[in-house]
XYZ file of C-alpha atoms in Angstrom:
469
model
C 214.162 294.192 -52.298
C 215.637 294.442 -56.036
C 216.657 291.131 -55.753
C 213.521 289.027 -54.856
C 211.137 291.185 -57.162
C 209.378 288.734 -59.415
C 208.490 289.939 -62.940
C 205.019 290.379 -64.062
C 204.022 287.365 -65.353
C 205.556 285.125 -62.767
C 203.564 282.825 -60.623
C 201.969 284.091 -57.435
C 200.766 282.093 -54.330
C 197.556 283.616 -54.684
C 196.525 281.682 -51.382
C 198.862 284.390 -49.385
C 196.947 287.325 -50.947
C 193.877 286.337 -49.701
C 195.214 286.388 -45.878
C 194.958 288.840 -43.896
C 198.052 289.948 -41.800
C 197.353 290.758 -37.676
C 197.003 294.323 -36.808
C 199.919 294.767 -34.933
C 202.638 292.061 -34.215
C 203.308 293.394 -30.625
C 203.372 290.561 -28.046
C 202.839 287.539 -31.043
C 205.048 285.270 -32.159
C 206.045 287.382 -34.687
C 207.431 290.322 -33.382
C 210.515 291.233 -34.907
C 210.540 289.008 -37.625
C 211.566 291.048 -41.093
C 209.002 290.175 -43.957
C 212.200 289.649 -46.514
C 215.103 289.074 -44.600
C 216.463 286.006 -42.226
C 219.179 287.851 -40.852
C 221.559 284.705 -41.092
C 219.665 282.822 -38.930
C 218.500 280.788 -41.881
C 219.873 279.134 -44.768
C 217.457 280.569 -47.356
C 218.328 279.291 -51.150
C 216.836 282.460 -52.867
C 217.503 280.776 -56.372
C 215.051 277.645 -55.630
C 212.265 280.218 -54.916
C 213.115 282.720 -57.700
C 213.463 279.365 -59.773
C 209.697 278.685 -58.923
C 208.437 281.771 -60.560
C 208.532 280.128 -63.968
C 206.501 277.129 -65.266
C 208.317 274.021 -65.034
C 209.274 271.504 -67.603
C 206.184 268.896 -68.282
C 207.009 265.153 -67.773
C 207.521 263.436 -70.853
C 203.869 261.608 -70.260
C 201.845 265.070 -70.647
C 203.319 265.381 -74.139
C 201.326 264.506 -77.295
C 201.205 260.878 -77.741
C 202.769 259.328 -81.117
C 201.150 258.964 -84.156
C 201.056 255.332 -84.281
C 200.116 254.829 -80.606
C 197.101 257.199 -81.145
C 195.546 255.300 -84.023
C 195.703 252.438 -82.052
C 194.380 253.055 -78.408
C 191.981 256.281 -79.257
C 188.169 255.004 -78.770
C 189.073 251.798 -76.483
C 187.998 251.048 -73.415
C 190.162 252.133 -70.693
C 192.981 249.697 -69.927
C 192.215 249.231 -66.214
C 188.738 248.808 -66.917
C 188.982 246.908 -69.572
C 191.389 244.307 -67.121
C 188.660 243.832 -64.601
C 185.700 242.846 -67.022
C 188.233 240.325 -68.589
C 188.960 238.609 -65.458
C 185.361 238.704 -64.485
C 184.318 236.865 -68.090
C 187.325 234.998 -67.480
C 185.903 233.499 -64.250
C 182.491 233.187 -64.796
C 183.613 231.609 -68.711
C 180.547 233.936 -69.906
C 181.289 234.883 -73.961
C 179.269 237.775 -75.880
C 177.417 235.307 -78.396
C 176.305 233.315 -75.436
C 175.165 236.591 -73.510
C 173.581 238.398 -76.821
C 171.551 235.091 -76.978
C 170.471 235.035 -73.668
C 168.963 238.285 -73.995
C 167.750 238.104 -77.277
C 166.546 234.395 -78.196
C 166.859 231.920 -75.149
C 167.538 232.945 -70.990
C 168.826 229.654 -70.158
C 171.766 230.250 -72.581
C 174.049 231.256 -69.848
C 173.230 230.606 -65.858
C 171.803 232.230 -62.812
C 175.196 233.707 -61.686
C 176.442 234.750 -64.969
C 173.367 236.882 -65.549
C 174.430 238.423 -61.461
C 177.423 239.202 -62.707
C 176.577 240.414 -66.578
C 173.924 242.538 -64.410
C 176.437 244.111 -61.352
C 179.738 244.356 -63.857
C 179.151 244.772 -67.328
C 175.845 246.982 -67.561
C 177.354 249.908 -65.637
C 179.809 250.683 -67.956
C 177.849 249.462 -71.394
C 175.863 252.396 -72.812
C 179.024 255.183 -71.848
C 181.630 252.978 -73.576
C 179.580 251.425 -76.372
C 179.541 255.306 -77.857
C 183.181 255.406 -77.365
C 184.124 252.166 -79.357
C 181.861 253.272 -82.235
C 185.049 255.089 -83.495
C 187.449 252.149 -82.862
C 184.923 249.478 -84.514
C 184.708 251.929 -87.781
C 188.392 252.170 -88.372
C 189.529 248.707 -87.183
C 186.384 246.385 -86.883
C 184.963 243.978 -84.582
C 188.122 241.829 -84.973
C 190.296 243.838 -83.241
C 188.656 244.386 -79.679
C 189.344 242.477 -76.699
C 186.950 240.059 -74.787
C 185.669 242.621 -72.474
C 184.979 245.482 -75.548
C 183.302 242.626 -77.364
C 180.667 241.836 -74.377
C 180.029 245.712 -74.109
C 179.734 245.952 -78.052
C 177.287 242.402 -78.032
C 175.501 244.215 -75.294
C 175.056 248.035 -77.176
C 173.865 246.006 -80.312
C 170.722 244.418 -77.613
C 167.350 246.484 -77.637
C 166.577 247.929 -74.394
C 169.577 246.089 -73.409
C 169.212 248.059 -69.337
C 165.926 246.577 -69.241
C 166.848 243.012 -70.941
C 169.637 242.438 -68.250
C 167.815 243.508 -65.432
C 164.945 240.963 -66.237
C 167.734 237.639 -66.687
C 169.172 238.658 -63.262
C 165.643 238.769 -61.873
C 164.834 235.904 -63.169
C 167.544 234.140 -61.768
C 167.453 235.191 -58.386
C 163.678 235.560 -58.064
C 162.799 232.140 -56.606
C 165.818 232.582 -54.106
C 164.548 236.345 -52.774
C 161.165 234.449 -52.544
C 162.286 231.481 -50.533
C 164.374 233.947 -48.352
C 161.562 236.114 -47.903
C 158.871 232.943 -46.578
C 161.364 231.913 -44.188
C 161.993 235.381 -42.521
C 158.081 235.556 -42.491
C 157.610 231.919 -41.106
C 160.640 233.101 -38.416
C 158.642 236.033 -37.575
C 155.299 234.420 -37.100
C 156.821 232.225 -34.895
C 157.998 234.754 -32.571
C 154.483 235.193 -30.830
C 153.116 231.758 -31.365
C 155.938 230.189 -29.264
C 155.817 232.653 -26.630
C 152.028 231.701 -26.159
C 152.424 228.123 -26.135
C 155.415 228.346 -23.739
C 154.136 226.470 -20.434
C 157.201 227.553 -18.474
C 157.547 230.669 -19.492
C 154.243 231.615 -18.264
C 155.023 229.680 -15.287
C 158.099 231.814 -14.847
C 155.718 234.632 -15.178
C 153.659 233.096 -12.687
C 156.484 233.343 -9.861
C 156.994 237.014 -11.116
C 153.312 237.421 -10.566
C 153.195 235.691 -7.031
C 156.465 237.304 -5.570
C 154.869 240.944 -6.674
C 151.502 240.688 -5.613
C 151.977 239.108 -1.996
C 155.383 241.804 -1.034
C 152.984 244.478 -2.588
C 149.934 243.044 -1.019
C 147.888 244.209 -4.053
C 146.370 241.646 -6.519
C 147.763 242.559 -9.786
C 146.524 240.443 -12.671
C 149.406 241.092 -14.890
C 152.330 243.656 -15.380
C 153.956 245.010 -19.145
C 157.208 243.616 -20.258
C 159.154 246.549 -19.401
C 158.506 246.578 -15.860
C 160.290 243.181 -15.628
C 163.721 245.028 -16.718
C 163.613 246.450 -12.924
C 163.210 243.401 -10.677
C 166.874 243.512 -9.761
C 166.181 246.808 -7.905
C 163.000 245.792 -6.531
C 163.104 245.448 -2.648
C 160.132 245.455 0.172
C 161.021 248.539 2.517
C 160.519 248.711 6.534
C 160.131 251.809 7.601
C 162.063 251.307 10.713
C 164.706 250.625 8.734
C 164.793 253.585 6.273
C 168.279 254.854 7.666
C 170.012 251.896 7.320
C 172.805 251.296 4.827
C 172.932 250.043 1.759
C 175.205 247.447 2.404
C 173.231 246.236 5.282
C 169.518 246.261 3.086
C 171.828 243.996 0.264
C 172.773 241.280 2.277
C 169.849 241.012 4.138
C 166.375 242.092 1.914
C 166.617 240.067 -1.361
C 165.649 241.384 -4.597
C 162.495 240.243 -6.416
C 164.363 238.820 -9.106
C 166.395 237.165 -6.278
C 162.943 235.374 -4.873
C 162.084 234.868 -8.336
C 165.019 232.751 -9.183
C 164.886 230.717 -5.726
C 161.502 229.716 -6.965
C 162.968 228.748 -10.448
C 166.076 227.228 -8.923
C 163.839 225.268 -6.141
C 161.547 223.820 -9.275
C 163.924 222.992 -11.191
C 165.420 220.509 -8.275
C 161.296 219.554 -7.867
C 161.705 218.404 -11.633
C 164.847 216.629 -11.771
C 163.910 214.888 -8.826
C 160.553 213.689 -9.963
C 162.260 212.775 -13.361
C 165.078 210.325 -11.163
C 161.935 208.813 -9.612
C 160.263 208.050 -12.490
C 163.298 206.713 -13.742
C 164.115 204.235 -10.864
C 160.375 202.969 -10.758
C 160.641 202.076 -14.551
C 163.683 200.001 -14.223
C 162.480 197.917 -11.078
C 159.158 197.535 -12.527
C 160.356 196.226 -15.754
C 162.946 193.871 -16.698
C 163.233 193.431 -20.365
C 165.683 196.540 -21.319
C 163.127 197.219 -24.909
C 160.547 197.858 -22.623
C 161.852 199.843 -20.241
C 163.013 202.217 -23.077
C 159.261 202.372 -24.700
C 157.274 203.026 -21.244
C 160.448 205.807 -20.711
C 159.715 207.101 -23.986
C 155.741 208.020 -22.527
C 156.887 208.906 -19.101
C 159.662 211.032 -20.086
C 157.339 213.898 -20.722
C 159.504 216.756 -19.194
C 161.762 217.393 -22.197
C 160.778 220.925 -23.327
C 158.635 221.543 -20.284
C 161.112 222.540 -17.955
C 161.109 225.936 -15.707
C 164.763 226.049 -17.779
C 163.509 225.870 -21.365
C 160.944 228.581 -20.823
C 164.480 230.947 -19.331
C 165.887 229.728 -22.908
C 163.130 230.795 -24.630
C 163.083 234.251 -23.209
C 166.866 234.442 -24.154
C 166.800 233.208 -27.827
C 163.951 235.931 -28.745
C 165.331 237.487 -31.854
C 163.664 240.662 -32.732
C 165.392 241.094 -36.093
C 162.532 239.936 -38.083
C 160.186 242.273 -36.532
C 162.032 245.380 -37.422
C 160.950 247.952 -39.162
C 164.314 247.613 -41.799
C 163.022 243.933 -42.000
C 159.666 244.851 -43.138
C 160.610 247.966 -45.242
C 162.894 245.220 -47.002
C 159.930 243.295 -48.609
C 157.780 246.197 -49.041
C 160.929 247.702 -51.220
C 160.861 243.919 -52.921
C 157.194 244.510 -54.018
C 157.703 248.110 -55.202
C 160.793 246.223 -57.211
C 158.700 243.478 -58.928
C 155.897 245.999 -59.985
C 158.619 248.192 -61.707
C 159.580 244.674 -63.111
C 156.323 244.140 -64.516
C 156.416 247.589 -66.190
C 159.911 246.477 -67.990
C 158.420 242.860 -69.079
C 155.339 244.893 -70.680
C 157.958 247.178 -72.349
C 160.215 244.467 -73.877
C 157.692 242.177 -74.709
C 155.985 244.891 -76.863
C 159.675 245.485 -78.337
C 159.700 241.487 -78.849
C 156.170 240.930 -80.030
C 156.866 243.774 -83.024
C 159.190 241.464 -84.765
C 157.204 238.292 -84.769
C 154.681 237.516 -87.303
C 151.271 238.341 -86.609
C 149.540 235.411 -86.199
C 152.488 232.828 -84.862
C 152.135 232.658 -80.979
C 155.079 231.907 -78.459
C 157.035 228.688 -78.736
C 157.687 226.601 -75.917
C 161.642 227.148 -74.867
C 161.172 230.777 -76.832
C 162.338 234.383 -75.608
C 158.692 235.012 -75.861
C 157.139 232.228 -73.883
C 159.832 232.395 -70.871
C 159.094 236.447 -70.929
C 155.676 235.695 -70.374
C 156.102 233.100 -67.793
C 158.252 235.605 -66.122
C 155.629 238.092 -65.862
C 153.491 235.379 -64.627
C 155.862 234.731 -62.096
C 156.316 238.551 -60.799
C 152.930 239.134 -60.788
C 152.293 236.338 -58.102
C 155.789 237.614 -56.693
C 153.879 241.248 -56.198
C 150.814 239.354 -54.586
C 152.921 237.008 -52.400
C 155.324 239.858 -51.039
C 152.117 241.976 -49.996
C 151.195 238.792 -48.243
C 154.514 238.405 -46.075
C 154.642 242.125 -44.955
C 150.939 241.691 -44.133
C 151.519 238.826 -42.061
C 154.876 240.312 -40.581
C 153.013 243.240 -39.517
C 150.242 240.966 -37.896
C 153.296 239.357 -35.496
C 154.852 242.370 -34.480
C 151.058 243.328 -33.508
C 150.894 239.889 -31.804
C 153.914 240.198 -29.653
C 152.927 244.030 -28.787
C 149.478 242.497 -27.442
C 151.037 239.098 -25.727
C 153.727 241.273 -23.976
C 151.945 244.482 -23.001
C 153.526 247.332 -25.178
C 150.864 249.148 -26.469
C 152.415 251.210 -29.871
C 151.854 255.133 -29.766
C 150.169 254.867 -33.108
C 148.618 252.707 -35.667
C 151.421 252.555 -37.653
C 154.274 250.242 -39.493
C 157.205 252.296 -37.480
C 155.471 252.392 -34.265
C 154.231 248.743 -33.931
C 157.435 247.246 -35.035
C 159.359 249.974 -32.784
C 157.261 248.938 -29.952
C 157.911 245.103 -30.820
C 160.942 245.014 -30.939
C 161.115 247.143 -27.318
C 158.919 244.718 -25.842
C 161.236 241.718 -27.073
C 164.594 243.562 -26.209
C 163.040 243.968 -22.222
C 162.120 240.336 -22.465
C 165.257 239.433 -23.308
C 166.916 241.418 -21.036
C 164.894 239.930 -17.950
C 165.902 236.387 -19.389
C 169.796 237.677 -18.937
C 169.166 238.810 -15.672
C 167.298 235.796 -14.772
C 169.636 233.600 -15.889
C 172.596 235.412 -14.353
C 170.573 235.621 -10.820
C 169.483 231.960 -11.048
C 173.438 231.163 -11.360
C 174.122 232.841 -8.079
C 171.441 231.132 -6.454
C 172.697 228.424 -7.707
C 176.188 228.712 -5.676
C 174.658 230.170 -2.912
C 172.650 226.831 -1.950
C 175.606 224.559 -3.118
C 177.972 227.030 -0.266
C 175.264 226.525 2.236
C 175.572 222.698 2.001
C 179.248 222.679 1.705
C 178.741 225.066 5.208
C 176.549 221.890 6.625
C 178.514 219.424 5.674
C 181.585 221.228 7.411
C 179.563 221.926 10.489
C 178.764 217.991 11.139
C 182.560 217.533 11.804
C 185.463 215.782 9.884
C 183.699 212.353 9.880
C 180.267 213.422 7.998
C 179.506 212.583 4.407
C 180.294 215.919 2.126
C 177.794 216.604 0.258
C 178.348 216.546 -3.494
C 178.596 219.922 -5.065
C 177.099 219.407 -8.790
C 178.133 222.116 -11.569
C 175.358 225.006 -11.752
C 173.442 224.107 -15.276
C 173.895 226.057 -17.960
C 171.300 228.429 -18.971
C-alpha cells in the first residue's frame, strides 16, 4: 500500500529477505492472514514503524569528545584497567623502582608473592599498553601517569622484561613446586609399600582365599583385584534347588562376602578378647601401677595389627597420585624448567654484555643469583625426571601386588590400570565394611533372641555398639 512504502534509502530488515515464505498457507497457522493489513483486530501504530525507517539520533556519548578531554585521556591506559592494577599494587605495596630493581640489579628487592602477582597481573597487559603510553609520556611526561601506568612504563623500559619476570616468579615459587612435588612422590611410593607390609590385609585376603577355594573345591593360589568387586553376588548353587526363589536362596545361602565378614567379625572378637586377657593378667601380676604400664607397653602389640586396620587400609587407598594427570603434571614441570634454562641462558647473555670484561659476578649481584638460579633449575630438571620415574615405578608396583596386568607398556596404560586396580580395592573395602556392619547386628539380634528365650529372669546380654570401620 501507498502508505507503508518506504523510500529508497530507508532501512530494511534484511533478516526477512533472506526467509523463505511456505508454499501455500492452506491448513497453517496462517491462513487468512493479509501480509499488510490487521483488519482492526490490532492496534498497529504505523508511524512508530515508518518512524524506524530513518537513522536515529546518536546518544550524546558517540559524539566527538572535547578538545580538552582528548588531550588529556588519549594514550592512557584504560580506566577500568588501570583501577584493578592499582588496587593490586595497592595490596601487595609493590612500587615500580622497587620492581625495575628487582629485575634489573637485585631479586630480593621485592618478595616471593609480589613477583606472583607482578608475573599473573601486570605482564599481560605490559608490552600492548607500554606502546600506547609512548604518546602520553611524550606530551605530558612521566609525572603525570598513575601508579599502575608507571609499573607498566618501569616494566617496558626492562630488557627482555617477559623473560625477566617469568624467571623472579620462578624463582620464588621453585622450592615450593619442588617440596610439593617430593611429597606427592613420597605419597605415591607409599601406596604399594604399605599394602605389602599390611599383615591384616593379607590376612583378610587370606579368608577371601579360604572361603573361595573350599565352596569351589579348587585350590586357587590367588585371584586379581577385580574379581573381589563381585563377592556380594557370589553364592554356592544346589542343583536341586535351581527353581527356587530368590527370596528363599537370600535368606538362606550367604554370600561370600557374607562368610568373609563372619570370619573378620569372629577375629576381631578372638582379638579383643585376647587383648582383655592380657590386660587382666598384667594387673594381677603386678602391683606397682609404673610397671604395669611398661610391661603393657610390650604386650600391647595389637595396635595396627588388627583384622580392622587392614579393612581401613583398603578404604583409605587414594589413587590420585597414581594418575596419569598426576604424572603428566611433573613431566609438564620438567618440560617448564628446561624452557627456564633456555630464558636464564638468554638474559644472562643480555646481562653479561654490559659488564666489564674481566669483573666476575658479585656475591648479592643480578649476575650471581641468575647463575645460582640456573644452578638451581638444572638440578630442578634432574630431580623432576627422578619423581615421575619413581611415580611410574609405584603405579607398576601396585599393578603387580594387585593383579592388573596393563594392556601396554605404557605411562597411560599402567597408571590407567593402577588406578583400576586401587578403585576395585577400594570398593571391596566399602563392601566389606558395610557387610561386616550387618554381621555385626545380626549376632548382637541373635543374643538379644537368647537372652529373651531364657525367660524374664535371665541376665540380658549386653548389646555393644558395632565398631566403626
Amino acid at each position: 500500500p501507498p502508505h507503508l512504502e518506504a523510500p529508497p534509502d530507508a532501512a530494511r530488515l534484511v533478516q526477512v529477505a533472506r526467509l523463505r515464505p511456505l508454499a501455500s498457507t492452506e491448513g497453517t497457522l496462517w491462513e487468512g492472514a493479509d501480509p499488510w493489513e490487521a483488519g482492526g483486530a490490532l492496534a498497529i501504530d504505523v508511524d512508530r514503524l515508518r518512524a524506524l525507517w530513518s537513522p536515529p539520533r546518536p546518544p550524546p556519548s558517540m559524539g566527538l569528545p572535547a578538545a580538552g578531554e582528548d588531550a588529556e585521556d588519549r594514550g592512557r591506559v584504560p580506566a577500568a584497567l588501570r583501577q584493578n592494577i592499582e588496587i593490586v599494587l595497592r595490596a601487595s605495596r609493590l612500587r615500580p623502582e622497587d620492581a625495575a630493581r628487582a629485575l634489573t640489579q637485585d631479586m630480593d628487592a621485592i618478595s616471593g608473592d609480589q613477583a606472583v602477582m607482578l608475573r599473573s597481573e601486570v605482564l599481560p597487559h605490559v608490552a600492548q599498553q607500554a606502546g600506547a603510553l609512548r604518546g602520553y609520556v611524550e606530551r605530558h611526561g612521566v609525572e603525570g601517569l598513575s601508579s599502575a601506568e608507571a609499573m607498566i612504563w618501569a616494566m617496558a623500559a626492562v630488557p627482555h622484561v617477559r623473560l625477566r619476570i617469568h624467571l623472579l616468579s620462578l624463582r620464588a615459587t621453585l622450592a615450593e613446586d619442588l617440596s610439593d612435588i617430593r611429597g606427592k612422590t613420597a605419597a605415591a611410593e607409599d601406596i604399594p609399600a604399605r599394602l605389602k607390609r599390611s599383615k591384616p590385609l593379607h590376612a583378610i585376603l587370606q579368608a577371601v582365599l579360604l572361603v573361595r577355594n573350599v565352596l569351589s573345591q579348587q585350590g586357587h593360589s590367588s585371584f586379581a583385584v577385580r574379581s573381589l568387586v563381585g563377592l556380594s553376588y557370589e553364592r554356592v548353587r544346589f542343583p536341586e534347588r535351581d527353581s527356587a526363589s530368590a527370596g528363599w536362596i537370600q535368606q538362606n545361602i550367604p554370600t561370600t562376602l557374607w562368610l568373609v565378614a563372619e570370619i573378620i567379625h569372629d577375629t576381631q572378637v578372638r582379638e579383643r578378647r585376647l587383648r582383655f586377657t592380657r590386660l587382666v593378667a598384667v594387673s594381677r601380676c603386678v602391683d606397682l601401677e609404673s610397671a604395669r604400664r611398661l610391661v603393657w607397653s610390650f604386650l600391647d602389640d595389637m595396635r595396627g595389627e588388627g583384622v580392622l586396620d587392614g579393612l581401613s587400609e583398603v578404604v583409605s587407598c587414594d589413587p590420585r597420585p597414581l594418575e596419569e594427570d598426576a604424572l603428566r603434571d611433573v613431566s609438564n614441570a620438567r618440560t617448564e624448567m628446561q624452557l627456564a634454562e633456555d630464558m636464564i641462558r638468554t638474559v644472562r647473555q643480555s646481562v653479561e654484555a654490559s659488564l666489564p670484561p674481566a669483573a666476575g659476578p658479585d656475591p648479592g649481584s643480578y649476575h650471581a643469583q641468575l647463575l645460582q638460579l640456573a644452578s638451581d633449575t638444572a638440578d630442578a630438571v634432574a630431580e623432576y625426571g627422578e619423581c615421575f620415574q619413581r611415580r611410574l615405578m609405584a603405579a607398576s608396583a601396585c599393578c603387580r601386588l594387585l593383579g592388573e596386568a596393563p594392556r601396554r607398556d605404557t605411562m597411560e596404560e599402567t597408571c590407567a590400570a593402577a588406578q583400576s586396580a586401587l578403585r576395585d580395592l577400594r570398593k571391596f573395602g566399602a563392601d566389606l565394611a558395610a557387610e561386616l556392619a550387618a554381621v555385626w547386628a545380626a549376632r548382637d539380634q541373635a543374643r538379644l533372641l537368647a537372652g529373651d528365650a531364657h525367660g524374664p529372669t535371665a541376665r540380658r546380654a549386653r548389646a555393644w555398639e558395632a565398631p566403626g570401620t
